[in-house]
PDB file of C-alpha atoms and ligand atoms in Angstrom:
ATOM      1  CA  MET A   1      19.632  -5.402  80.027  1.00  0.00           C
ATOM      2  CA  CYS A   2      15.881  -5.653  79.351  1.00  0.00           C
ATOM      3  CA  ALA A   3      13.868  -4.685  82.439  1.00  0.00           C
ATOM      4  CA  ILE A   4      10.473  -3.632  83.713  1.00  0.00           C
ATOM      5  CA  ILE A   5      10.274  -1.253  86.669  1.00  0.00           C
ATOM      6  CA  THR A   6       6.796  -0.781  88.124  1.00  0.00           C
ATOM      7  CA  GLY A   7       5.852   2.557  89.675  1.00  0.00           C
ATOM      8  CA  SER A   8       8.775   4.312  88.014  1.00  0.00           C
ATOM      9  CA  ALA A   9       7.238   7.781  87.611  1.00  0.00           C
ATOM     10  CA  SER A  10       8.762   8.935  90.904  1.00  0.00           C
ATOM     11  CA  GLY A  11      10.988   8.099  93.854  1.00  0.00           C
ATOM     12  CA  LEU A  12      12.866   4.812  94.013  1.00  0.00           C
ATOM     13  CA  GLY A  13      11.379   3.439  90.774  1.00  0.00           C
ATOM     14  CA  ALA A  14      12.503   6.476  88.795  1.00  0.00           C
ATOM     15  CA  ALA A  15      15.983   6.342  90.361  1.00  0.00           C
ATOM     16  CA  THR A  16      16.260   2.611  89.613  1.00  0.00           C
ATOM     17  CA  ALA A  17      15.268   3.089  85.966  1.00  0.00           C
ATOM     18  CA  THR A  18      17.805   5.889  85.590  1.00  0.00           C
ATOM     19  CA  LEU A  19      20.550   3.770  87.132  1.00  0.00           C
ATOM     20  CA  LEU A  20      19.716   0.764  84.933  1.00  0.00           C
ATOM     21  CA  ALA A  21      19.693   2.945  81.828  1.00  0.00           C
ATOM     22  CA  GLY A  22      22.823   2.737  79.769  1.00  0.00           C
ATOM     23  CA  ASP A  23      23.872   1.994  76.253  1.00  0.00           C
ATOM     24  CA  GLY A  24      21.619  -0.712  74.917  1.00  0.00           C
ATOM     25  CA  ALA A  25      19.325  -1.003  77.956  1.00  0.00           C
ATOM     26  CA  ARG A  26      15.662  -1.519  77.136  1.00  0.00           C
ATOM     27  CA  LEU A  27      13.280  -0.458  79.868  1.00  0.00           C
ATOM     28  CA  VAL A  28       9.545  -0.489  80.485  1.00  0.00           C
ATOM     29  CA  ILE A  29       8.624   2.521  82.610  1.00  0.00           C
ATOM     30  CA  ASN A  30       5.274   1.963  84.324  1.00  0.00           C
ATOM     31  CA  TYR A  31       3.009   4.452  86.058  1.00  0.00           C
ATOM     32  CA  ALA A  32      -0.462   4.317  87.568  1.00  0.00           C
ATOM     33  CA  SER A  33      -1.557   7.969  87.241  1.00  0.00           C
ATOM     34  CA  ASN A  34       1.552  10.198  87.056  1.00  0.00           C
ATOM     35  CA  ARG A  35       2.112  10.190  83.296  1.00  0.00           C
ATOM     36  CA  GLU A  36       4.249  13.334  83.375  1.00  0.00           C
ATOM     37  CA  GLY A  37       6.630  11.762  85.914  1.00  0.00           C
ATOM     38  CA  ALA A  38       6.899   8.582  83.844  1.00  0.00           C
ATOM     39  CA  GLU A  39       7.660  10.534  80.664  1.00  0.00           C
ATOM     40  CA  ALA A  40      10.352  12.490  82.533  1.00  0.00           C
ATOM     41  CA  THR A  41      11.923   9.229  83.769  1.00  0.00           C
ATOM     42  CA  ALA A  42      11.860   7.838  80.233  1.00  0.00           C
ATOM     43  CA  GLU A  43      13.484  10.985  78.842  1.00  0.00           C
ATOM     44  CA  ARG A  44      16.311  10.737  81.419  1.00  0.00           C
ATOM     45  CA  CYS A  45      16.840   7.082  80.458  1.00  0.00           C
ATOM     46  CA  ARG A  46      16.893   7.869  76.737  1.00  0.00           C
ATOM     47  CA  ALA A  47      19.435  10.631  77.319  1.00  0.00           C
ATOM     48  CA  LEU A  48      21.671   7.933  78.856  1.00  0.00           C
ATOM     49  CA  GLY A  49      21.365   5.752  75.749  1.00  0.00           C
ATOM     50  CA  ALA A  50      18.503   3.460  76.762  1.00  0.00           C
ATOM     51  CA  GLU A  51      15.348   2.567  74.901  1.00  0.00           C
ATOM     52  CA  ALA A  52      12.414   3.385  77.192  1.00  0.00           C
ATOM     53  CA  VAL A  53       8.738   2.522  76.697  1.00  0.00           C
ATOM     54  CA  VAL A  54       6.136   4.160  78.948  1.00  0.00           C
ATOM     55  CA  VAL A  55       3.104   2.059  79.908  1.00  0.00           C
ATOM     56  CA  GLN A  56       0.193   3.021  82.128  1.00  0.00           C
ATOM     57  CA  GLY A  57      -1.063   0.220  84.350  1.00  0.00           C
ATOM     58  CA  ASP A  58      -2.284  -0.546  87.861  1.00  0.00           C
ATOM     59  CA  VAL A  59      -0.386  -3.587  89.174  1.00  0.00           C
ATOM     60  CA  SER A  60      -3.326  -4.613  91.350  1.00  0.00           C
ATOM     61  CA  ARG A  61      -5.201  -5.435  88.108  1.00  0.00           C
ATOM     62  CA  ASP A  62      -4.098  -8.641  86.416  1.00  0.00           C
ATOM     63  CA  GLU A  63      -5.067  -7.444  82.933  1.00  0.00           C
ATOM     64  CA  ASP A  64      -2.899  -4.337  83.441  1.00  0.00           C
ATOM     65  CA  CYS A  65       0.057  -6.491  84.501  1.00  0.00           C
ATOM     66  CA  LYS A  66      -0.272  -8.456  81.271  1.00  0.00           C
ATOM     67  CA  ARG A  67      -0.377  -5.197  79.296  1.00  0.00           C
ATOM     68  CA  ILE A  68       2.729  -3.832  81.069  1.00  0.00           C
ATOM     69  CA  VAL A  69       4.629  -7.036  80.279  1.00  0.00           C
ATOM     70  CA  ALA A  70       3.361  -7.053  76.673  1.00  0.00           C
ATOM     71  CA  ALA A  71       5.405  -3.879  76.114  1.00  0.00           C
ATOM     72  CA  ALA A  72       8.566  -5.993  76.561  1.00  0.00           C
ATOM     73  CA  ALA A  73       7.381  -8.834  74.321  1.00  0.00           C
ATOM     74  CA  PRO A  74       8.977  -7.415  71.123  1.00  0.00           C
ATOM     75  CA  TRP A  75      12.387  -7.784  72.819  1.00  0.00           C
ATOM     76  CA  GLY A  76      11.738 -11.522  73.262  1.00  0.00           C
ATOM     77  CA  ARG A  77      13.327 -11.530  76.710  1.00  0.00           C
ATOM     78  CA  LEU A  78      13.562  -9.901  80.125  1.00  0.00           C
ATOM     79  CA  ASP A  79      16.639  -9.859  82.350  1.00  0.00           C
ATOM     80  CA  ALA A  80      14.982  -8.161  85.315  1.00  0.00           C
ATOM     81  CA  LEU A  81      11.607  -7.309  86.811  1.00  0.00           C
ATOM     82  CA  VAL A  82      11.634  -4.706  89.577  1.00  0.00           C
ATOM     83  CA  ASN A  83       8.391  -4.800  91.561  1.00  0.00           C
ATOM     84  CA  ASN A  84       8.630  -1.319  93.038  1.00  0.00           C
ATOM     85  CA  ALA A  85       5.048   0.041  92.964  1.00  0.00           C
ATOM     86  CA  GLY A  86       3.671   0.403  96.476  1.00  0.00           C
ATOM     87  CA  ILE A  87       1.066   2.228  98.527  1.00  0.00           C
ATOM     88  CA  THR A  88       0.222   2.727 102.179  1.00  0.00           C
ATOM     89  CA  LYS A  89      -2.098   4.457 104.600  1.00  0.00           C
ATOM     90  CA  HIS A  90      -0.500   6.266 107.531  1.00  0.00           C
ATOM     91  CA  VAL A  91      -2.193   5.124 110.777  1.00  0.00           C
ATOM     92  CA  GLU A  92      -0.601   4.776 114.250  1.00  0.00           C
ATOM     93  CA  HIS A  93      -0.335   1.069 115.036  1.00  0.00           C
ATOM     94  CA  ASP A  94      -2.430   1.279 118.217  1.00  0.00           C
ATOM     95  CA  LYS A  95      -5.336   3.082 116.494  1.00  0.00           C
ATOM     96  CA  LEU A  96      -7.095  -0.123 115.504  1.00  0.00           C
ATOM     97  CA  ASP A  97     -10.189   1.693 114.230  1.00  0.00           C
ATOM     98  CA  GLY A  98      -8.058   3.629 111.737  1.00  0.00           C
ATOM     99  CA  LEU A  99      -7.852   0.718 109.296  1.00  0.00           C
ATOM    100  CA  SER A 100     -10.787  -0.943 107.576  1.00  0.00           C
ATOM    101  CA  ALA A 101     -10.848  -4.337 105.882  1.00  0.00           C
ATOM    102  CA  GLU A 102     -10.920  -2.400 102.601  1.00  0.00           C
ATOM    103  CA  ASP A 103      -7.676  -0.592 103.557  1.00  0.00           C
ATOM    104  CA  PHE A 104      -5.988  -3.959 104.148  1.00  0.00           C
ATOM    105  CA  GLN A 105      -7.323  -5.335 100.866  1.00  0.00           C
ATOM    106  CA  ARG A 106      -6.353  -2.260  98.824  1.00  0.00           C
ATOM    107  CA  ILE A 107      -2.795  -2.156 100.199  1.00  0.00           C
ATOM    108  CA  TYR A 108      -2.372  -5.937  99.866  1.00  0.00           C
ATOM    109  CA  ALA A 109      -3.676  -5.814  96.281  1.00  0.00           C
ATOM    110  CA  THR A 110      -0.904  -3.438  95.198  1.00  0.00           C
ATOM    111  CA  ASN A 111       1.985  -4.374  97.504  1.00  0.00           C
ATOM    112  CA  THR A 112       1.625  -8.163  97.516  1.00  0.00           C
ATOM    113  CA  ILE A 113      -0.694  -9.404  94.782  1.00  0.00           C
ATOM    114  CA  GLY A 114       0.759  -6.864  92.310  1.00  0.00           C
ATOM    115  CA  PRO A 115       4.280  -8.359  92.399  1.00  0.00           C
ATOM    116  CA  TYR A 116       2.811 -11.880  92.099  1.00  0.00           C
ATOM    117  CA  GLN A 117       0.729 -10.960  89.064  1.00  0.00           C
ATOM    118  CA  MET A 118       3.657  -9.117  87.458  1.00  0.00           C
ATOM    119  CA  LEU A 119       5.929 -12.129  87.924  1.00  0.00           C
ATOM    120  CA  ARG A 120       3.285 -14.492  86.589  1.00  0.00           C
ATOM    121  CA  ALA A 121       2.843 -12.331  83.482  1.00  0.00           C
ATOM    122  CA  ALA A 122       6.610 -11.916  82.983  1.00  0.00           C
ATOM    123  CA  ARG A 123       7.690 -15.485  83.725  1.00  0.00           C
ATOM    124  CA  SER A 124       8.124 -16.729  80.163  1.00  0.00           C
ATOM    125  CA  LEU A 125      10.068 -13.615  79.088  1.00  0.00           C
ATOM    126  CA  LEU A 126      12.293 -13.885  82.190  1.00  0.00           C
ATOM    127  CA  GLU A 127      12.967 -17.542  81.394  1.00  0.00           C
ATOM    128  CA  ALA A 128      13.762 -16.602  77.790  1.00  0.00           C
ATOM    129  CA  GLY A 129      16.205 -13.964  79.146  1.00  0.00           C
ATOM    130  CA  ALA A 130      17.892 -16.579  81.318  1.00  0.00           C
ATOM    131  CA  LYS A 131      18.288 -18.971  78.404  1.00  0.00           C
ATOM    132  CA  ALA A 132      19.677 -16.215  76.175  1.00  0.00           C
ATOM    133  CA  SER A 133      22.193 -14.911  78.736  1.00  0.00           C
ATOM    134  CA  GLY A 134      23.091 -18.213  80.362  1.00  0.00           C
ATOM    135  CA  ARG A 135      22.316 -16.918  83.868  1.00  0.00           C
ATOM    136  CA  ALA A 136      19.144 -16.598  85.927  1.00  0.00           C
ATOM    137  CA  ALA A 137      16.927 -13.585  85.295  1.00  0.00           C
ATOM    138  CA  ALA A 138      16.257 -11.422  88.345  1.00  0.00           C
ATOM    139  CA  VAL A 139      13.109 -10.383  90.145  1.00  0.00           C
ATOM    140  CA  VAL A 140      13.603  -7.674  92.763  1.00  0.00           C
ATOM    141  CA  ASN A 141      10.703  -7.074  95.109  1.00  0.00           C
ATOM    142  CA  VAL A 142      10.851  -3.682  96.782  1.00  0.00           C
ATOM    143  CA  SER A 143       9.758  -4.528 100.302  1.00  0.00           C
ATOM    144  CA  SER A 144      10.560  -2.654 103.524  1.00  0.00           C
ATOM    145  CA  ILE A 145      11.980  -3.028 107.005  1.00  0.00           C
ATOM    146  CA  ALA A 146       8.255  -2.883 107.845  1.00  0.00           C
ATOM    147  CA  GLY A 147       8.013  -6.510 106.741  1.00  0.00           C
ATOM    148  CA  LEU A 148      10.995  -7.552 108.873  1.00  0.00           C
ATOM    149  CA  SER A 149      10.542  -5.560 112.073  1.00  0.00           C
ATOM    150  CA  GLY A 150       6.860  -4.562 112.181  1.00  0.00           C
ATOM    151  CA  VAL A 151       7.647  -0.834 112.096  1.00  0.00           C
ATOM    152  CA  GLY A 152       6.216   1.470 109.416  1.00  0.00           C
ATOM    153  CA  SER A 153       3.308   3.573 108.280  1.00  0.00           C
ATOM    154  CA  SER A 154       0.503   1.221 109.388  1.00  0.00           C
ATOM    155  CA  VAL A 155      -0.268  -2.344 110.411  1.00  0.00           C
ATOM    156  CA  ALA A 156      -1.786  -2.987 106.959  1.00  0.00           C
ATOM    157  CA  TYR A 157       1.420  -1.829 105.268  1.00  0.00           C
ATOM    158  CA  VAL A 158       3.575  -3.941 107.620  1.00  0.00           C
ATOM    159  CA  ALA A 159       1.414  -7.005 106.919  1.00  0.00           C
ATOM    160  CA  SER A 160       1.574  -6.473 103.135  1.00  0.00           C
ATOM    161  CA  LYS A 161       5.387  -6.234 103.146  1.00  0.00           C
ATOM    162  CA  GLY A 162       5.717  -9.209 105.529  1.00  0.00           C
ATOM    163  CA  ALA A 163       3.678 -11.224 103.042  1.00  0.00           C
ATOM    164  CA  LEU A 164       5.839  -9.940 100.184  1.00  0.00           C
ATOM    165  CA  ASN A 165       8.938 -11.126 102.062  1.00  0.00           C
ATOM    166  CA  SER A 166       7.619 -14.635 102.641  1.00  0.00           C
ATOM    167  CA  MET A 167       6.382 -14.787  99.036  1.00  0.00           C
ATOM    168  CA  THR A 168       9.912 -13.867  97.933  1.00  0.00           C
ATOM    169  CA  LEU A 169      11.219 -16.982  99.704  1.00  0.00           C
ATOM    170  CA  SER A 170       8.670 -19.374  98.241  1.00  0.00           C
ATOM    171  CA  LEU A 171       9.006 -18.011  94.689  1.00  0.00           C
ATOM    172  CA  ALA A 172      12.799 -18.062  94.884  1.00  0.00           C
ATOM    173  CA  ARG A 173      12.638 -21.748  95.702  1.00  0.00           C
ATOM    174  CA  ALA A 174       9.942 -22.528  93.127  1.00  0.00           C
ATOM    175  CA  LEU A 175      11.344 -20.622  90.138  1.00  0.00           C
ATOM    176  CA  ALA A 176      15.044 -21.499  90.353  1.00  0.00           C
ATOM    177  CA  PRO A 177      17.238 -22.126  88.450  1.00  0.00           C
ATOM    178  CA  LEU A 178      16.011 -19.827  85.660  1.00  0.00           C
ATOM    179  CA  ILE A 179      14.677 -17.004  87.850  1.00  0.00           C
ATOM    180  CA  ARG A 180      16.203 -15.484  91.000  1.00  0.00           C
ATOM    181  CA  VAL A 181      13.843 -13.705  93.414  1.00  0.00           C
ATOM    182  CA  ASN A 182      15.192 -11.330  96.051  1.00  0.00           C
ATOM    183  CA  ALA A 183      13.741  -8.482  98.093  1.00  0.00           C
ATOM    184  CA  VAL A 184      15.276  -5.224  99.157  1.00  0.00           C
ATOM    185  CA  CYS A 185      14.024  -3.986 102.513  1.00  0.00           C
ATOM    186  CA  PRO A 186      14.780  -0.260 102.809  1.00  0.00           C
ATOM    187  CA  GLY A 187      14.432   1.743 105.984  1.00  0.00           C
ATOM    188  CA  TYR A 188      13.806   5.375 105.130  1.00  0.00           C
ATOM    189  CA  ILE A 189      13.996   6.674 101.529  1.00  0.00           C
ATOM    190  CA  ASP A 190      13.841  10.372 100.733  1.00  0.00           C
ATOM    191  CA  THR A 191      11.045  10.275  98.101  1.00  0.00           C
ATOM    192  CA  PRO A 192       7.571  11.844  97.736  1.00  0.00           C
ATOM    193  CA  TRP A 193       6.265   8.946  99.902  1.00  0.00           C
ATOM    194  CA  PHE A 194       6.195  10.719 103.282  1.00  0.00           C
ATOM    195  CA  THR A 195       5.174  14.102 101.868  1.00  0.00           C
ATOM    196  CA  LYS A 196       2.122  12.405 100.295  1.00  0.00           C
ATOM    197  CA  GLY A 197       1.185  10.733 103.584  1.00  0.00           C
ATOM    198  CA  ARG A 198       2.207  13.279 106.231  1.00  0.00           C
ATOM    199  CA  GLY A 199       2.671  16.609 104.468  1.00  0.00           C
ATOM    200  CA  ALA A 200       5.930  18.547 104.104  1.00  0.00           C
ATOM    201  CA  GLU A 201       6.392  19.194 107.838  1.00  0.00           C
ATOM    202  CA  GLY A 202       5.617  15.575 108.820  1.00  0.00           C
ATOM    203  CA  ALA A 203       8.026  14.320 106.158  1.00  0.00           C
ATOM    204  CA  LYS A 204      10.777  16.593 107.457  1.00  0.00           C
ATOM    205  CA  GLN A 205      10.247  15.283 111.011  1.00  0.00           C
ATOM    206  CA  VAL A 206      10.662  11.674 109.841  1.00  0.00           C
ATOM    207  CA  ARG A 207      13.762  12.603 107.829  1.00  0.00           C
ATOM    208  CA  ASP A 208      15.370  14.446 110.762  1.00  0.00           C
ATOM    209  CA  MET A 209      14.570  11.576 113.148  1.00  0.00           C
ATOM    210  CA  VAL A 210      16.126   8.995 110.818  1.00  0.00           C
ATOM    211  CA  GLU A 211      19.237  11.097 110.245  1.00  0.00           C
ATOM    212  CA  ALA A 212      19.683  11.561 113.994  1.00  0.00           C
ATOM    213  CA  LYS A 213      19.039   7.918 114.987  1.00  0.00           C
ATOM    214  CA  ALA A 214      20.597   5.850 112.170  1.00  0.00           C
ATOM    215  CA  PRO A 215      24.148   4.846 113.144  1.00  0.00           C
ATOM    216  CA  LEU A 216      25.445   5.971 109.726  1.00  0.00           C
ATOM    217  CA  LYS A 217      23.612   9.352 110.155  1.00  0.00           C
ATOM    218  CA  ILE A 218      22.161   9.010 106.660  1.00  0.00           C
ATOM    219  CA  ALA A 219      18.582   9.576 105.507  1.00  0.00           C
ATOM    220  CA  SER A 220      18.939   7.446 102.357  1.00  0.00           C
ATOM    221  CA  SER A 221      18.241   9.005  98.980  1.00  0.00           C
ATOM    222  CA  ALA A 222      16.374   7.168  96.231  1.00  0.00           C
ATOM    223  CA  GLU A 223      19.738   6.711  94.456  1.00  0.00           C
ATOM    224  CA  ASP A 224      21.290   5.128  97.598  1.00  0.00           C
ATOM    225  CA  ILE A 225      18.611   2.418  97.617  1.00  0.00           C
ATOM    226  CA  ALA A 226      18.449   2.135  93.812  1.00  0.00           C
ATOM    227  CA  SER A 227      22.093   1.072  93.760  1.00  0.00           C
ATOM    228  CA  VAL A 228      21.194  -1.998  95.865  1.00  0.00           C
ATOM    229  CA  VAL A 229      18.123  -2.711  93.713  1.00  0.00           C
ATOM    230  CA  CYS A 230      20.340  -2.590  90.612  1.00  0.00           C
ATOM    231  CA  PHE A 231      22.891  -4.883  92.255  1.00  0.00           C
ATOM    232  CA  LEU A 232      20.122  -7.446  92.877  1.00  0.00           C
ATOM    233  CA  ALA A 233      18.761  -6.925  89.344  1.00  0.00           C
ATOM    234  CA  GLY A 234      22.113  -7.456  87.651  1.00  0.00           C
ATOM    235  CA  PRO A 235      24.725 -10.182  87.126  1.00  0.00           C
ATOM    236  CA  ARG A 236      26.876  -9.143  90.113  1.00  0.00           C
ATOM    237  CA  SER A 237      24.345 -10.842  92.413  1.00  0.00           C
ATOM    238  CA  SER A 238      24.016 -13.954  90.235  1.00  0.00           C
ATOM    239  CA  ASN A 239      24.589 -16.314  93.197  1.00  0.00           C
ATOM    240  CA  MET A 240      21.879 -14.750  95.358  1.00  0.00           C
ATOM    241  CA  THR A 241      18.248 -15.833  95.546  1.00  0.00           C
ATOM    242  CA  GLY A 242      15.692 -15.828  98.351  1.00  0.00           C
ATOM    243  CA  GLU A 243      17.454 -12.975 100.169  1.00  0.00           C
ATOM    244  CA  LEU A 244      15.726 -10.191 102.093  1.00  0.00           C
ATOM    245  CA  VAL A 245      18.345  -7.447 101.942  1.00  0.00           C
ATOM    246  CA  ARG A 246      17.924  -4.767 104.595  1.00  0.00           C
ATOM    247  CA  VAL A 247      19.232  -1.309 103.622  1.00  0.00           C
ATOM    248  CA  ASP A 248      18.601   1.106 106.491  1.00  0.00           C
ATOM    249  CA  ALA A 249      21.890   2.869 107.316  1.00  0.00           C
ATOM    250  CA  GLY A 250      22.088   0.662 110.415  1.00  0.00           C
ATOM    251  CA  PHE A 251      18.780   1.932 111.859  1.00  0.00           C
ATOM    252  CA  HIS A 252      17.861  -1.547 113.181  1.00  0.00           C
ATOM    253  CA  LEU A 253      20.981  -1.633 115.337  1.00  0.00           C
TER     254      LEU A 253
HETATM  255  P1  NAI N   1       6.646   6.884  95.603  1.00  0.00           P
HETATM  256  O1  NAI N   1       5.264   7.153  96.099  1.00  0.00           O
HETATM  257  O2  NAI N   1       7.409   7.989  94.964  1.00  0.00           O
HETATM  258  O3  NAI N   1       6.636   5.656  94.583  1.00  0.00           O
HETATM  259  C1  NAI N   1       5.655   4.690  94.502  1.00  0.00           C
HETATM  260  C2  NAI N   1       5.203   4.639  93.069  1.00  0.00           C
HETATM  261  O4  NAI N   1       4.316   3.527  92.900  1.00  0.00           O
HETATM  262  C3  NAI N   1       4.424   5.891  92.673  1.00  0.00           C
HETATM  263  O5  NAI N   1       4.949   6.405  91.464  1.00  0.00           O
HETATM  264  C4  NAI N   1       2.999   5.379  92.502  1.00  0.00           C
HETATM  265  O6  NAI N   1       2.249   6.086  91.565  1.00  0.00           O
HETATM  266  C5  NAI N   1       3.252   3.954  92.085  1.00  0.00           C
HETATM  267  N1  NAI N   1       2.099   3.086  92.315  1.00  0.00           N
HETATM  268  C6  NAI N   1       1.332   3.013  93.425  1.00  0.00           C
HETATM  269  N2  NAI N   1       0.372   2.118  93.263  1.00  0.00           N
HETATM  270  C7  NAI N   1       0.535   1.597  92.032  1.00  0.00           C
HETATM  271  C8  NAI N   1      -0.141   0.607  91.295  1.00  0.00           C
HETATM  272  N3  NAI N   1      -1.198  -0.031  91.812  1.00  0.00           N
HETATM  273  N4  NAI N   1       0.300   0.313  90.056  1.00  0.00           N
HETATM  274  C9  NAI N   1       1.364   0.941  89.516  1.00  0.00           C
HETATM  275  N5  NAI N   1       2.054   1.900  90.173  1.00  0.00           N
HETATM  276  C10 NAI N   1       1.640   2.222  91.414  1.00  0.00           C
HETATM  277  O7  NAI N   1       7.431   6.330  96.858  1.00  0.00           O
HETATM  278  P2  NAI N   1       8.784   5.462  96.958  1.00  0.00           P
HETATM  279  O8  NAI N   1       9.331   5.750  98.283  1.00  0.00           O
HETATM  280  O9  NAI N   1       9.628   5.657  95.782  1.00  0.00           O
HETATM  281  O10 NAI N   1       8.189   3.983  96.992  1.00  0.00           O
HETATM  282  C11 NAI N   1       8.688   2.923  96.198  1.00  0.00           C
HETATM  283  C12 NAI N   1       8.648   1.623  96.974  1.00  0.00           C
HETATM  284  O11 NAI N   1       9.544   1.734  98.088  1.00  0.00           O
HETATM  285  C13 NAI N   1       7.285   1.245  97.536  1.00  0.00           C
HETATM  286  O12 NAI N   1       7.052  -0.137  97.309  1.00  0.00           O
HETATM  287  C14 NAI N   1       7.440   1.493  99.033  1.00  0.00           C
HETATM  288  O13 NAI N   1       6.621   0.641  99.797  1.00  0.00           O
HETATM  289  C15 NAI N   1       8.913   1.199  99.236  1.00  0.00           C
HETATM  290  N6  NAI N   1       9.523   1.780 100.427  1.00  0.00           N
HETATM  291  C16 NAI N   1       9.554   3.143 100.601  1.00  0.00           C
HETATM  292  C17 NAI N   1      10.156   3.670 101.731  1.00  0.00           C
HETATM  293  C18 NAI N   1      10.269   5.152 101.960  1.00  0.00           C
HETATM  294  O14 NAI N   1      10.729   5.541 103.056  1.00  0.00           O
HETATM  295  N7  NAI N   1       9.933   6.016 101.028  1.00  0.00           N
HETATM  296  C19 NAI N   1      10.759   2.788 102.752  1.00  0.00           C
HETATM  297  C20 NAI N   1      10.677   1.398 102.450  1.00  0.00           C
HETATM  298  C21 NAI N   1      10.076   0.909 101.329  1.00  0.00           C
END
């Protein structure tokens, strides 16, 4: 398995890299600013028998996407690209003055354009992976229930993930049969995400609310969601493309 995981210094990206790591896996660990976190992820992967290369890069910048992908070029192939990097701004949906055009553009640049640019840069290596393995290479876009149901940290975030979902459908159609493109749409994930946006107390409130309201009474861990990301990234999902897979412990019910 040769794979790139964007934003893998922390949270879901780090958990996904760790789960993909195994004897013979070759992984590109990407970070924007948290070098220490990325090195720690890489060390965990190496301890599991993987080869792990750490590359700094901001997925909203096309030249950085090309540099991230270049780290996989010596392998001559990619089996999976996990577009996990994401950002938000926490603003109540009815506070329309809380979001500027720049907020929308900044969030869209990372959450929507980033995955597009990463896929564009990685396309030829993914196609080479498909030809070498005899089955389609996998792109997994880490989206959110925000993009399905309109709930989430802000209207700009919801709009960026909605766009990522519809882009997943068009790219799945356009890039078959050599590349599969699916999205995972998590509900809550217990990562640094909410602590960054709402502080420790705010994050605990969200966690407690999810655990109380989700039918399965689970506030999903990064590993819980990573297992679905890895399923979509690997051969067990080889007949799936263009799927938006909700993973929210039944919260939507
Ligand atoms: P996180 O904040 O730990 O991870 C996001 C990572 O992306 C960070 O390491 C960050 O540095 C990196 N990143 C941000 N902008 C970047 C850029 N331009 N280029 C490269 N890396 C960049 O939070 P978490 O929860 O692990 O988030 C991962 C993904 O999961 C995101 O796409 C997020 O939208 C999505 N998600 C998170 C949910 C949650 O409840 N935590 C729920 C649903 C979706």
